[in-house]
mmCIF file of C-alpha atoms and ligand atoms in Angstrom:
data_model
loop_
_atom_site.group_PDB
_atom_site.id
_atom_site.type_symbol
_atom_site.label_atom_id
_atom_site.label_comp_id
_atom_site.label_asym_id
_atom_site.label_seq_id
_atom_site.Cartn_x
_atom_site.Cartn_y
_atom_site.Cartn_z
ATOM 1 C CA MET A 1 7.384 -21.879 -9.043
ATOM 2 C CA LYS A 2 8.957 -18.626 -7.891
ATOM 3 C CA ASN A 3 10.148 -17.818 -4.384
ATOM 4 C CA VAL A 4 8.691 -14.455 -3.358
ATOM 5 C CA LEU A 5 9.896 -12.617 -0.267
ATOM 6 C CA ILE A 6 7.706 -9.864 1.180
ATOM 7 C CA ILE A 7 9.644 -7.396 3.328
ATOM 8 C CA GLY A 8 7.161 -6.227 5.969
ATOM 9 C CA GLY A 9 5.146 -9.320 5.072
ATOM 10 C CA ASN A 10 3.071 -9.470 8.241
ATOM 11 C CA GLY A 11 1.542 -6.019 7.813
ATOM 12 C CA PHE A 12 -1.793 -5.115 6.264
ATOM 13 C CA ILE A 13 -0.742 -5.326 2.617
ATOM 14 C CA GLY A 14 1.870 -8.052 3.175
ATOM 15 C CA GLN A 15 -0.545 -10.521 4.749
ATOM 16 C CA ASN A 16 -3.195 -10.036 2.112
ATOM 17 C CA LEU A 17 -0.575 -10.299 -0.608
ATOM 18 C CA SER A 18 0.684 -13.556 0.895
ATOM 19 C CA LYS A 19 -2.786 -15.052 0.438
ATOM 20 C CA THR A 20 -3.029 -13.932 -3.190
ATOM 21 C CA LEU A 21 0.485 -15.197 -3.959
ATOM 22 C CA LEU A 22 -0.380 -18.590 -2.452
ATOM 23 C CA LYS A 23 -3.489 -18.688 -4.630
ATOM 24 C CA TYR A 24 -1.177 -18.333 -7.658
ATOM 25 C CA GLN A 25 1.085 -21.126 -6.337
ATOM 26 C CA TYR A 26 4.093 -18.981 -5.447
ATOM 27 C CA ASN A 27 6.350 -19.997 -2.572
ATOM 28 C CA VAL A 28 5.832 -17.194 -0.075
ATOM 29 C CA PHE A 29 8.432 -15.953 2.415
ATOM 30 C CA SER A 30 7.473 -13.229 4.858
ATOM 31 C CA PHE A 31 10.224 -11.136 6.470
ATOM 32 C CA ASP A 32 9.057 -9.071 9.426
ATOM 33 C CA ILE A 33 10.176 -7.899 12.846
ATOM 34 C CA GLN A 34 7.245 -9.783 14.408
ATOM 35 C CA LEU A 35 5.133 -12.826 13.669
ATOM 36 C CA PRO A 36 1.486 -12.234 12.697
ATOM 37 C CA LYS A 37 -1.315 -12.999 15.159
ATOM 38 C CA LEU A 38 -2.624 -15.637 12.762
ATOM 39 C CA LYS A 39 -0.049 -17.543 10.736
ATOM 40 C CA LEU A 40 -0.906 -18.784 7.254
ATOM 41 C CA GLU A 41 -0.129 -22.446 6.882
ATOM 42 C CA LYS A 42 1.991 -22.324 3.755
ATOM 43 C CA VAL A 43 3.929 -19.107 4.399
ATOM 44 C CA ASN A 44 7.585 -19.324 5.481
ATOM 45 C CA TYR A 45 8.042 -16.781 8.263
ATOM 46 C CA LEU A 46 11.429 -15.130 8.762
ATOM 47 C CA VAL A 47 11.728 -12.898 11.809
ATOM 48 C CA GLY A 48 14.314 -10.135 11.577
ATOM 49 C CA ASP A 49 15.029 -6.434 11.504
ATOM 50 C CA PHE A 50 15.026 -4.770 8.086
ATOM 51 C CA PHE A 51 17.799 -2.485 9.342
ATOM 52 C CA ASP A 52 20.147 -5.361 10.164
ATOM 53 C CA ASP A 53 22.176 -5.758 6.954
ATOM 54 C CA GLU A 54 23.409 -9.246 7.737
ATOM 55 C CA ILE A 55 19.965 -10.657 8.522
ATOM 56 C CA LEU A 56 18.423 -8.866 5.561
ATOM 57 C CA GLU A 57 21.030 -10.279 3.196
ATOM 58 C CA LYS A 58 20.531 -13.804 4.590
ATOM 59 C CA SER A 59 16.772 -13.585 4.029
ATOM 60 C CA LEU A 60 17.402 -13.078 0.309
ATOM 61 C CA SER A 61 18.991 -16.464 -0.193
ATOM 62 C CA GLY A 62 17.150 -18.430 -2.915
ATOM 63 C CA ILE A 63 14.639 -15.636 -3.543
ATOM 64 C CA ASP A 64 13.496 -14.726 -7.081
ATOM 65 C CA LEU A 65 11.409 -11.664 -6.285
ATOM 66 C CA VAL A 66 11.246 -9.186 -3.412
ATOM 67 C CA VAL A 67 8.163 -7.105 -2.659
ATOM 68 C CA HIS A 68 9.292 -4.149 -0.539
ATOM 69 C CA SER A 69 6.266 -3.481 1.678
ATOM 70 C CA LEU A 70 7.680 -1.615 4.658
ATOM 71 C CA SER A 71 7.766 1.965 5.829
ATOM 72 C CA THR A 72 8.459 3.186 9.352
ATOM 73 C CA VAL A 73 6.795 6.551 8.790
ATOM 74 C CA ASN A 74 3.281 7.446 7.639
ATOM 75 C CA PRO A 75 1.745 10.596 6.097
ATOM 76 C CA GLY A 76 0.598 11.858 9.489
ATOM 77 C CA ASN A 77 3.892 11.557 11.407
ATOM 78 C CA SER A 78 6.430 12.011 8.593
ATOM 79 C CA ASN A 79 6.679 15.764 8.939
ATOM 80 C CA THR A 80 8.072 15.391 12.433
ATOM 81 C CA ARG A 81 9.933 12.126 11.774
ATOM 82 C CA PHE A 82 11.373 13.141 8.412
ATOM 83 C CA LEU A 83 14.983 12.341 9.343
ATOM 84 C CA GLN A 84 13.938 8.799 10.218
ATOM 85 C CA GLY A 85 12.365 8.524 6.777
ATOM 86 C CA TYR A 86 15.454 9.718 4.911
ATOM 87 C CA SER A 87 18.253 8.337 7.094
ATOM 88 C CA ARG A 88 16.676 4.956 7.825
ATOM 89 C CA ASP A 89 13.921 3.943 5.357
ATOM 90 C CA PHE A 90 15.520 5.585 2.330
ATOM 91 C CA VAL A 91 19.103 4.455 2.973
ATOM 92 C CA GLN A 92 18.102 0.893 3.895
ATOM 93 C CA SER A 93 15.905 0.607 0.810
ATOM 94 C CA VAL A 94 18.881 1.550 -1.370
ATOM 95 C CA LYS A 95 20.961 -1.095 0.414
ATOM 96 C CA LEU A 96 18.214 -3.663 -0.198
ATOM 97 C CA PHE A 97 18.142 -2.823 -3.930
ATOM 98 C CA ASP A 98 21.919 -3.154 -4.125
ATOM 99 C CA MET A 99 21.738 -6.595 -2.467
ATOM 100 C CA CYS A 100 18.946 -7.646 -4.849
ATOM 101 C CA ILE A 101 20.873 -6.489 -7.911
ATOM 102 C CA LYS A 102 23.946 -8.470 -6.852
ATOM 103 C CA LYS A 103 21.800 -11.575 -6.390
ATOM 104 C CA ASN A 104 19.807 -10.999 -9.579
ATOM 105 C CA ILE A 105 16.528 -10.666 -7.651
ATOM 106 C CA ARG A 106 13.620 -8.796 -9.154
ATOM 107 C CA VAL A 107 12.037 -6.020 -7.030
ATOM 108 C CA ILE A 108 8.577 -4.508 -6.695
ATOM 109 C CA PHE A 109 8.446 -1.471 -4.424
ATOM 110 C CA LEU A 110 5.172 -0.416 -2.829
ATOM 111 C CA SER A 111 5.067 3.339 -3.173
ATOM 112 C CA SER A 112 2.242 5.700 -2.375
ATOM 113 C CA GLY A 113 0.111 7.131 -5.155
ATOM 114 C CA GLY A 114 -1.889 8.988 -2.540
ATOM 115 C CA THR A 115 1.072 11.135 -1.511
ATOM 116 C CA VAL A 116 3.818 11.247 -4.174
ATOM 117 C CA TYR A 117 1.787 13.293 -6.670
ATOM 118 C CA GLY A 118 0.775 16.058 -4.268
ATOM 119 C CA VAL A 119 -1.598 18.761 -5.499
ATOM 120 C CA GLN A 120 -2.496 18.145 -9.150
ATOM 121 C CA LYS A 121 -5.039 19.977 -11.260
ATOM 122 C CA LYS A 122 -5.396 17.253 -13.844
ATOM 123 C CA GLN A 123 -7.316 14.270 -12.509
ATOM 124 C CA PRO A 124 -7.266 11.302 -12.724
ATOM 125 C CA ILE A 125 -3.494 11.530 -12.332
ATOM 126 C CA VAL A 126 -1.361 9.599 -14.831
ATOM 127 C CA GLU A 127 2.014 8.065 -13.933
ATOM 128 C CA ASP A 128 4.031 10.519 -16.056
ATOM 129 C CA THR A 129 2.777 13.533 -14.070
ATOM 130 C CA ILE A 130 5.592 15.410 -12.326
ATOM 131 C CA ALA A 131 5.330 14.338 -8.700
ATOM 132 C CA ALA A 132 5.221 17.054 -6.018
ATOM 133 C CA PRO A 133 4.688 15.521 -2.567
ATOM 134 C CA ILE A 134 3.370 17.800 0.156
ATOM 135 C CA ASN A 135 4.579 15.618 3.018
ATOM 136 C CA HIS A 136 7.860 13.849 3.803
ATOM 137 C CA TYR A 137 6.271 10.411 3.597
ATOM 138 C CA GLY A 138 5.568 11.013 -0.096
ATOM 139 C CA SER A 139 8.958 12.631 -0.516
ATOM 140 C CA VAL A 140 10.808 9.635 0.981
ATOM 141 C CA LYS A 141 8.864 7.357 -1.376
ATOM 142 C CA LEU A 142 9.861 9.538 -4.308
ATOM 143 C CA CYS A 143 13.538 9.467 -3.266
ATOM 144 C CA ILE A 144 13.408 5.663 -3.180
ATOM 145 C CA GLU A 145 11.683 5.583 -6.572
ATOM 146 C CA THR A 146 14.338 7.870 -8.064
ATOM 147 C CA VAL A 147 17.152 5.555 -6.993
ATOM 148 C CA MET A 148 15.306 2.584 -8.499
ATOM 149 C CA LYS A 149 14.969 4.440 -11.789
ATOM 150 C CA THR A 150 18.674 5.280 -11.746
ATOM 151 C CA PHE A 151 19.527 1.593 -11.210
ATOM 152 C CA ASN A 152 17.150 0.655 -14.022
ATOM 153 C CA THR A 153 18.799 3.131 -16.375
ATOM 154 C CA GLN A 154 22.382 2.367 -15.363
ATOM 155 C CA LEU A 155 22.235 -1.372 -14.979
ATOM 156 C CA HIS A 156 19.200 -2.267 -17.136
ATOM 157 C CA THR A 157 17.454 -3.809 -14.150
ATOM 158 C CA LYS A 158 13.660 -4.023 -14.260
ATOM 159 C CA MET A 159 12.665 -2.816 -10.819
ATOM 160 C CA ILE A 160 9.002 -1.908 -10.604
ATOM 161 C CA ILE A 161 7.332 0.906 -8.675
ATOM 162 C CA ALA A 162 3.721 0.294 -7.625
ATOM 163 C CA ARG A 163 1.990 3.520 -6.587
ATOM 164 C CA ILE A 164 -0.955 2.345 -4.526
ATOM 165 C CA SER A 165 -3.870 4.714 -3.917
ATOM 166 C CA ASN A 166 -5.914 4.193 -0.708
ATOM 167 C CA PRO A 167 -6.347 0.500 0.063
ATOM 168 C CA TYR A 168 -8.831 -0.786 2.632
ATOM 169 C CA GLY A 169 -10.057 -4.163 3.806
ATOM 170 C CA PRO A 170 -9.396 -7.059 6.194
ATOM 171 C CA GLY A 171 -6.277 -6.762 8.319
ATOM 172 C CA GLN A 172 -6.120 -2.964 8.246
ATOM 173 C CA ASP A 173 -5.632 -1.052 11.479
ATOM 174 C CA TYR A 174 -6.384 2.654 11.287
ATOM 175 C CA ASN A 175 -4.520 3.174 14.579
ATOM 176 C CA LYS A 176 -1.307 2.924 12.520
ATOM 177 C CA GLY A 177 -2.139 6.317 11.003
ATOM 178 C CA VAL A 178 -3.901 5.564 7.693
ATOM 179 C CA GLY A 179 -7.247 4.087 6.699
ATOM 180 C CA PHE A 180 -10.346 6.279 6.789
ATOM 181 C CA ILE A 181 -12.701 3.496 5.636
ATOM 182 C CA ASP A 182 -11.345 1.167 8.300
ATOM 183 C CA ALA A 183 -11.753 3.846 10.982
ATOM 184 C CA ALA A 184 -15.233 4.869 9.821
ATOM 185 C CA LEU A 185 -16.592 1.300 9.727
ATOM 186 C CA LYS A 186 -15.037 0.171 13.009
ATOM 187 C CA LYS A 187 -16.073 3.342 14.835
ATOM 188 C CA CYS A 188 -19.620 2.955 13.552
ATOM 189 C CA LEU A 189 -19.749 -0.660 14.675
ATOM 190 C CA ASN A 190 -18.425 0.334 18.125
ATOM 191 C CA GLY A 191 -20.737 3.347 18.478
ATOM 192 C CA GLU A 192 -17.784 5.788 18.436
ATOM 193 C CA THR A 193 -17.559 9.215 16.830
ATOM 194 C CA ILE A 194 -15.932 9.542 13.382
ATOM 195 C CA GLU A 195 -13.589 12.532 13.061
ATOM 196 C CA ILE A 196 -13.304 14.282 9.713
ATOM 197 C CA TRP A 197 -10.574 16.859 9.191
ATOM 198 C CA GLY A 198 -11.983 19.628 6.988
ATOM 199 C CA ASP A 199 -15.422 19.830 5.374
ATOM 200 C CA GLY A 200 -15.514 16.225 4.175
ATOM 201 C CA GLU A 201 -15.098 17.132 0.531
ATOM 202 C CA VAL A 202 -11.568 15.692 0.363
ATOM 203 C CA VAL A 203 -11.607 13.089 -2.422
ATOM 204 C CA ARG A 204 -9.649 9.828 -2.401
ATOM 205 C CA ASP A 205 -9.274 6.822 -4.644
ATOM 206 C CA TYR A 206 -10.194 3.911 -2.380
ATOM 207 C CA ILE A 207 -9.392 0.410 -3.542
ATOM 208 C CA TYR A 208 -10.264 -2.935 -1.979
ATOM 209 C CA ILE A 209 -7.136 -4.722 -0.770
ATOM 210 C CA ASP A 210 -7.779 -7.916 -2.791
ATOM 211 C CA ASP A 211 -7.813 -5.851 -5.988
ATOM 212 C CA VAL A 212 -4.459 -4.262 -5.050
ATOM 213 C CA CYS A 213 -2.913 -7.681 -4.391
ATOM 214 C CA GLU A 214 -4.217 -9.002 -7.702
ATOM 215 C CA MET A 215 -2.572 -6.039 -9.456
ATOM 216 C CA ILE A 216 0.742 -6.552 -7.639
ATOM 217 C CA CYS A 217 0.747 -10.209 -8.722
ATOM 218 C CA SER A 218 0.163 -9.167 -12.327
ATOM 219 C CA LEU A 219 3.429 -7.194 -12.189
ATOM 220 C CA ILE A 220 5.565 -10.161 -11.177
ATOM 221 C CA ASN A 221 6.198 -11.341 -14.708
ATOM 222 C CA TYR A 222 5.871 -7.959 -16.418
ATOM 223 C CA ASN A 223 8.766 -7.435 -18.747
ATOM 224 C CA GLY A 224 7.793 -4.302 -20.668
ATOM 225 C CA GLU A 225 9.258 -0.823 -20.710
ATOM 226 C CA GLN A 226 7.238 0.818 -17.910
ATOM 227 C CA GLU A 227 8.735 1.302 -14.443
ATOM 228 C CA VAL A 228 5.810 2.951 -12.640
ATOM 229 C CA PHE A 229 2.230 1.736 -12.238
ATOM 230 C CA ASN A 230 -0.696 3.330 -10.441
ATOM 231 C CA LEU A 231 -2.600 0.635 -8.572
ATOM 232 C CA SER A 232 -5.959 2.276 -8.071
ATOM 233 C CA SER A 233 -9.699 2.128 -8.659
ATOM 234 C CA ASN A 234 -9.868 5.343 -10.731
ATOM 235 C CA GLU A 235 -13.002 6.240 -8.724
ATOM 236 C CA GLY A 236 -13.016 9.451 -6.686
ATOM 237 C CA VAL A 237 -14.962 9.245 -3.424
ATOM 238 C CA SER A 238 -15.344 12.074 -0.918
ATOM 239 C CA LEU A 239 -15.324 11.509 2.843
ATOM 240 C CA ASN A 240 -18.938 12.709 2.908
ATOM 241 C CA ARG A 241 -19.823 10.061 0.305
ATOM 242 C CA VAL A 242 -18.227 7.451 2.601
ATOM 243 C CA ILE A 243 -20.537 8.602 5.387
ATOM 244 C CA ASP A 244 -23.529 8.369 3.016
ATOM 245 C CA GLU A 245 -22.567 4.796 2.093
ATOM 246 C CA LEU A 246 -22.421 3.884 5.779
ATOM 247 C CA LYS A 247 -26.004 5.092 6.082
ATOM 248 C CA GLN A 248 -26.948 2.994 3.022
ATOM 249 C CA LEU A 249 -25.583 0.011 4.959
ATOM 250 C CA ASN A 250 -28.096 0.878 7.695
ATOM 251 C CA LEU A 251 -25.381 2.151 10.026
ATOM 252 C CA GLN A 252 -25.781 5.339 12.017
ATOM 253 C CA PRO A 253 -22.492 7.230 11.813
ATOM 254 C CA HIS A 254 -21.869 9.987 14.320
ATOM 255 C CA VAL A 255 -19.499 12.512 12.732
ATOM 256 C CA ILE A 256 -17.640 15.597 13.950
ATOM 257 C CA TYR A 257 -15.802 17.931 11.588
ATOM 258 C CA LYS A 258 -12.419 19.352 12.666
ATOM 259 C CA ASP A 259 -9.933 21.808 11.079
ATOM 260 C CA SER A 260 -8.236 20.428 7.941
ATOM 261 C CA ARG A 261 -4.623 19.081 8.149
ATOM 262 C CA SER A 262 -1.738 20.452 6.117
ATOM 263 C CA VAL A 263 -0.597 16.893 5.268
ATOM 264 C CA ASP A 264 -3.770 16.200 3.250
ATOM 265 C CA VAL A 265 -4.183 16.920 -0.458
ATOM 266 C CA SER A 266 -7.764 17.829 -1.416
ATOM 267 C CA LYS A 267 -8.180 15.416 -4.330
ATOM 268 C CA VAL A 268 -6.271 12.350 -5.467
ATOM 269 C CA VAL A 269 -7.730 10.045 -8.105
ATOM 270 C CA LEU A 270 -5.250 7.863 -9.961
ATOM 271 C CA ASP A 271 -5.602 6.834 -13.568
ATOM 272 C CA ASN A 272 -5.267 3.054 -13.755
ATOM 273 C CA SER A 273 -5.278 2.506 -17.514
ATOM 274 C CA ARG A 274 -1.607 1.462 -17.541
ATOM 275 C CA ILE A 275 -2.091 -1.490 -15.178
ATOM 276 C CA GLU A 276 -5.459 -2.263 -16.815
ATOM 277 C CA LYS A 277 -3.713 -2.634 -20.159
ATOM 278 C CA ILE A 278 -1.356 -5.330 -18.901
ATOM 279 C CA HIS A 279 -3.931 -6.962 -16.619
ATOM 280 C CA PRO A 280 -7.585 -6.253 -17.395
ATOM 281 C CA MET A 281 -9.668 -7.180 -14.366
ATOM 282 C CA LYS A 282 -12.952 -6.369 -12.652
ATOM 283 C CA ILE A 283 -12.181 -3.862 -9.920
ATOM 284 C CA ARG A 284 -14.756 -3.613 -7.138
ATOM 285 C CA SER A 285 -16.743 -0.368 -7.155
ATOM 286 C CA PHE A 286 -16.563 1.598 -3.915
ATOM 287 C CA LYS A 287 -20.120 0.534 -3.106
ATOM 288 C CA GLU A 288 -19.250 -3.150 -3.544
ATOM 289 C CA GLY A 289 -15.969 -2.890 -1.636
ATOM 290 C CA ILE A 290 -17.269 -1.096 1.447
ATOM 291 C CA SER A 291 -20.191 -3.488 1.678
ATOM 292 C CA GLU A 292 -17.816 -6.489 1.438
ATOM 293 C CA TYR A 293 -15.549 -5.082 4.152
ATOM 294 C CA TYR A 294 -18.538 -4.256 6.351
ATOM 295 C CA ASN A 295 -19.818 -7.840 6.065
ATOM 296 C CA TYR A 296 -16.335 -9.137 6.894
ATOM 297 C CA LEU A 297 -16.101 -6.944 10.015
ATOM 298 C CA LYS A 298 -19.631 -7.838 11.096
ATOM 299 C CA GLY A 299 -18.768 -11.531 10.658
ATOM 300 C CA SER A 300 -15.578 -11.293 12.728
ATOM 301 C CA LYS A 301 -17.398 -9.343 15.454
ATOM 302 C CA ASN A 302 -20.077 -12.018 15.754
ATOM 303 C CA GLN A 303 -17.568 -14.882 16.005
HETATM 304 N N1 NAD F 1 -1.725 1.017 3.768
HETATM 305 C C1 NAD F 1 -1.769 1.998 2.900
HETATM 306 O O1 NAD F 1 -2.713 2.795 2.866
HETATM 307 C C2 NAD F 1 -0.640 2.152 1.888
HETATM 308 C C3 NAD F 1 -0.884 2.886 0.714
HETATM 309 C C4 NAD F 1 0.159 3.018 -0.213
HETATM 310 C C5 NAD F 1 1.393 2.461 0.054
HETATM 311 N N2 NAD F 1 1.604 1.775 1.215
HETATM 312 C C6 NAD F 1 2.928 1.219 1.480
HETATM 313 O O2 NAD F 1 2.853 -0.193 1.482
HETATM 314 C C7 NAD F 1 3.780 -0.719 2.444
HETATM 315 C C8 NAD F 1 3.027 -1.617 3.430
HETATM 316 O O3 NAD F 1 2.003 -0.891 4.053
HETATM 317 P P1 NAD F 1 1.089 -1.550 5.186
HETATM 318 O O4 NAD F 1 -0.133 -0.715 5.293
HETATM 319 O O5 NAD F 1 0.969 -3.001 4.948
HETATM 320 O O6 NAD F 1 1.989 -1.277 6.470
HETATM 321 P P2 NAD F 1 1.986 -2.051 7.868
HETATM 322 O O7 NAD F 1 2.506 -1.084 8.864
HETATM 323 O O8 NAD F 1 0.683 -2.713 8.115
HETATM 324 O O9 NAD F 1 3.067 -3.206 7.630
HETATM 325 C C9 NAD F 1 4.443 -2.994 7.699
HETATM 326 C C10 NAD F 1 5.092 -4.204 8.329
HETATM 327 O O10 NAD F 1 6.479 -3.899 8.450
HETATM 328 C C11 NAD F 1 6.944 -4.470 9.664
HETATM 329 N N3 NAD F 1 8.130 -3.756 10.109
HETATM 330 C C12 NAD F 1 8.223 -2.501 10.592
HETATM 331 N N4 NAD F 1 9.499 -2.212 10.910
HETATM 332 C C13 NAD F 1 10.220 -3.305 10.623
HETATM 333 C C14 NAD F 1 11.600 -3.628 10.714
HETATM 334 N N5 NAD F 1 12.492 -2.754 11.194
HETATM 335 N N6 NAD F 1 12.010 -4.842 10.301
HETATM 336 C C15 NAD F 1 11.133 -5.760 9.819
HETATM 337 N N7 NAD F 1 9.805 -5.507 9.722
HETATM 338 C C16 NAD F 1 9.362 -4.299 10.110
HETATM 339 C C17 NAD F 1 5.786 -4.302 10.641
HETATM 340 O O11 NAD F 1 5.892 -5.228 11.711
HETATM 341 C C18 NAD F 1 4.579 -4.538 9.740
HETATM 342 O O12 NAD F 1 4.160 -5.895 9.808
HETATM 343 C C19 NAD F 1 4.452 0.481 3.109
HETATM 344 O O13 NAD F 1 5.658 0.744 2.467
HETATM 345 C C20 NAD F 1 3.476 1.598 2.843
HETATM 346 O O14 NAD F 1 4.128 2.840 2.798
HETATM 347 C C21 NAD F 1 0.600 1.588 2.135
#
């Protein structure tokens, strides 16, 4: 039974991952600056600041695997907060990797497939594509990835980079700056207007959070040659298609279209054949996933 520590474990991905790890009988440790609203019975909660070296190092005691699931910037704010991304998130991530190497701890880093690749003609995008982020969030992720690869080459470590596309599902909060599906569903349920930047033809690769967590778990014991994995659905869905699906769910979305943002790439669909090869699984279609999340939200609203 392995001890898995999730850094940023009480966030959207961290909390869902905790549940999946428990399902697979791992001992789960969650390191976060704050406790979650709802604690999971079997999770060991460690409260601390990622940027406090001493506390971070202490949290690694007895751990076999670290999932790095923390970023203090997002795609929307990273172009103004870029120094925070490089001087804090990047530097502290390198320190974390160094600590993990010294303690012989395996690492999985949650990177962003939605932003590291940037504008790419060839879709779906494969992992070996030359990344070209168009915002600093993606660029910080790429810097962190590069250091991991250098450690892997130099020291023969097996650190893994998981490039997640656009996850959605229970526990997400679009107010943090990402999550169009979350925003669209919640705004519909609350009778609020959905804002779309651009003409709605921007295409994303949405993936249900449980499928992402399942994929992350499949990487825990991976021992092959690959360092980078796209964790994605491989299904391109436009914002306008999202709105159509809301109507299929008998919702009545009210939408306004605004000028497009420079931080958004027009199309990102990630090829997932690499992860599929090591862990074949049934990935929810977009139709199935949005309906499942809608039913979840409806259920929690009625409680
Ligand atoms: N959500 C997405 O769409 C998405 C997509 C691809 C990659 N990612 C990456 O996955 C990771 C997790 O994303 P998320 O959506 O779960 O984020 P989140 O913001 O929901 O969770 C991050 C957690 O980190 C904690 N945290 C922040 N600063 C901290 C500090 N100084 N010390 C300790 N804890 C701190 C927060 O309290 C929060 O619980 C991030 O690295 C993100 O870049 C997210």
